[in-house]
XYZ file of C-alpha atoms in Angstrom:
123
model
C 40.475 45.212 21.545
C 37.448 46.774 22.712
C 35.668 45.418 25.855
C 32.052 46.371 26.485
C 30.325 45.612 29.880
C 26.771 45.966 30.366
C 25.048 46.836 33.808
C 21.663 48.016 35.107
C 19.700 45.073 33.918
C 16.993 43.818 36.199
C 13.157 43.425 36.940
C 10.533 45.878 36.533
C 6.580 45.951 36.543
C 4.721 46.805 33.343
C 4.810 50.559 33.173
C 7.932 50.977 34.880
C 11.313 52.294 34.094
C 14.931 50.740 33.864
C 18.067 52.338 32.704
C 20.879 50.236 30.944
C 24.444 51.332 30.831
C 27.429 49.818 28.938
C 30.944 50.950 29.516
C 33.675 50.629 26.781
C 37.363 50.188 27.218
C 40.366 49.386 25.426
C 40.801 50.691 21.877
C 37.743 53.061 21.875
C 39.544 55.659 19.857
C 38.197 53.870 16.689
C 34.571 53.563 17.701
C 31.969 55.507 15.523
C 28.682 53.765 16.644
C 27.150 52.601 19.869
C 24.044 50.478 19.857
C 21.684 48.342 22.068
C 20.164 45.108 20.540
C 17.934 42.656 22.303
C 16.773 39.043 21.925
C 13.429 38.134 23.353
C 12.263 34.511 23.796
C 11.898 32.860 20.442
C 12.808 35.840 18.469
C 15.726 36.810 16.603
C 18.121 39.611 17.856
C 17.112 42.832 16.673
C 18.487 46.602 16.904
C 16.667 48.589 19.577
C 18.710 51.767 19.173
C 21.933 53.045 17.959
C 23.755 56.342 18.331
C 26.837 58.067 16.639
C 29.623 58.538 18.744
C 29.078 62.227 18.599
C 25.615 61.711 19.997
C 24.271 63.807 17.312
C 22.387 60.900 15.395
C 20.053 58.218 16.718
C 17.723 55.463 15.384
C 15.307 53.594 17.141
C 13.102 50.446 16.468
C 9.536 51.260 15.869
C 8.483 49.446 18.854
C 10.559 51.412 21.225
C 10.082 55.008 20.070
C 8.647 57.284 22.179
C 9.450 55.102 25.168
C 13.092 54.356 24.913
C 16.100 56.830 24.838
C 19.630 56.091 23.794
C 22.460 58.462 25.027
C 26.296 58.416 25.131
C 29.017 59.853 27.317
C 32.103 60.103 25.137
C 34.676 61.165 27.714
C 33.463 58.204 29.840
C 32.976 55.940 26.835
C 29.665 54.869 28.252
C 26.173 54.428 26.168
C 22.799 54.276 28.152
C 19.428 53.161 27.331
C 16.715 54.835 29.272
C 13.501 52.483 29.194
C 10.225 53.885 30.107
C 6.768 52.538 30.005
C 7.991 49.239 29.960
C 5.850 46.533 28.337
C 6.078 42.830 29.027
C 7.119 42.465 25.320
C 10.336 44.134 26.268
C 11.326 41.264 28.074
C 14.906 40.089 26.603
C 18.307 39.767 26.959
C 19.910 43.139 25.802
C 23.329 43.522 24.265
C 25.564 46.535 23.958
C 27.540 46.752 20.719
C 29.972 49.067 19.103
C 31.130 49.668 15.575
C 33.957 51.557 13.864
C 31.837 53.096 11.476
C 28.541 55.149 11.087
C 25.856 54.700 10.110
C 25.574 50.953 11.446
C 22.245 49.506 11.840
C 22.770 45.751 10.875
C 23.937 43.307 13.400
C 26.663 42.146 11.020
C 28.428 45.690 11.037
C 29.150 45.431 14.775
C 32.437 43.866 15.791
C 32.421 44.485 19.604
C 29.560 42.933 21.914
C 28.888 42.996 25.419
C 27.858 39.703 27.305
C 24.331 40.560 27.550
C 22.078 41.538 30.438
C 18.550 40.249 31.363
C 15.559 42.375 31.628
C 12.397 40.914 32.878
C 9.088 42.867 33.071
C 6.243 41.480 34.965
C 2.626 42.278 34.436
């Protein structure tokens, strides 16, 4: 199985920055997509960003384009989400996810999930 563990969630002021990281372990040889999802209060889970395992292809939600950057470190089996210019609307539980195919842009395509990490933005 694949295990995903998120870290680096926390608190930030509006306009500030945070970086999330997720480490994958187990049967990672089969992974082709890595992604970050989030679920805000009263909202459904949504895709924030995804990246092909090669790191050459990315996709972002319109709400975070220009502010967030997803990147990966294949040898370390780690995916990052650099979040800049944070807004109160970015407050959510963020989930790391992995899939064995690319492209994978829908929640149902991901078989492996982290536990989630809380990001709080104060204004």
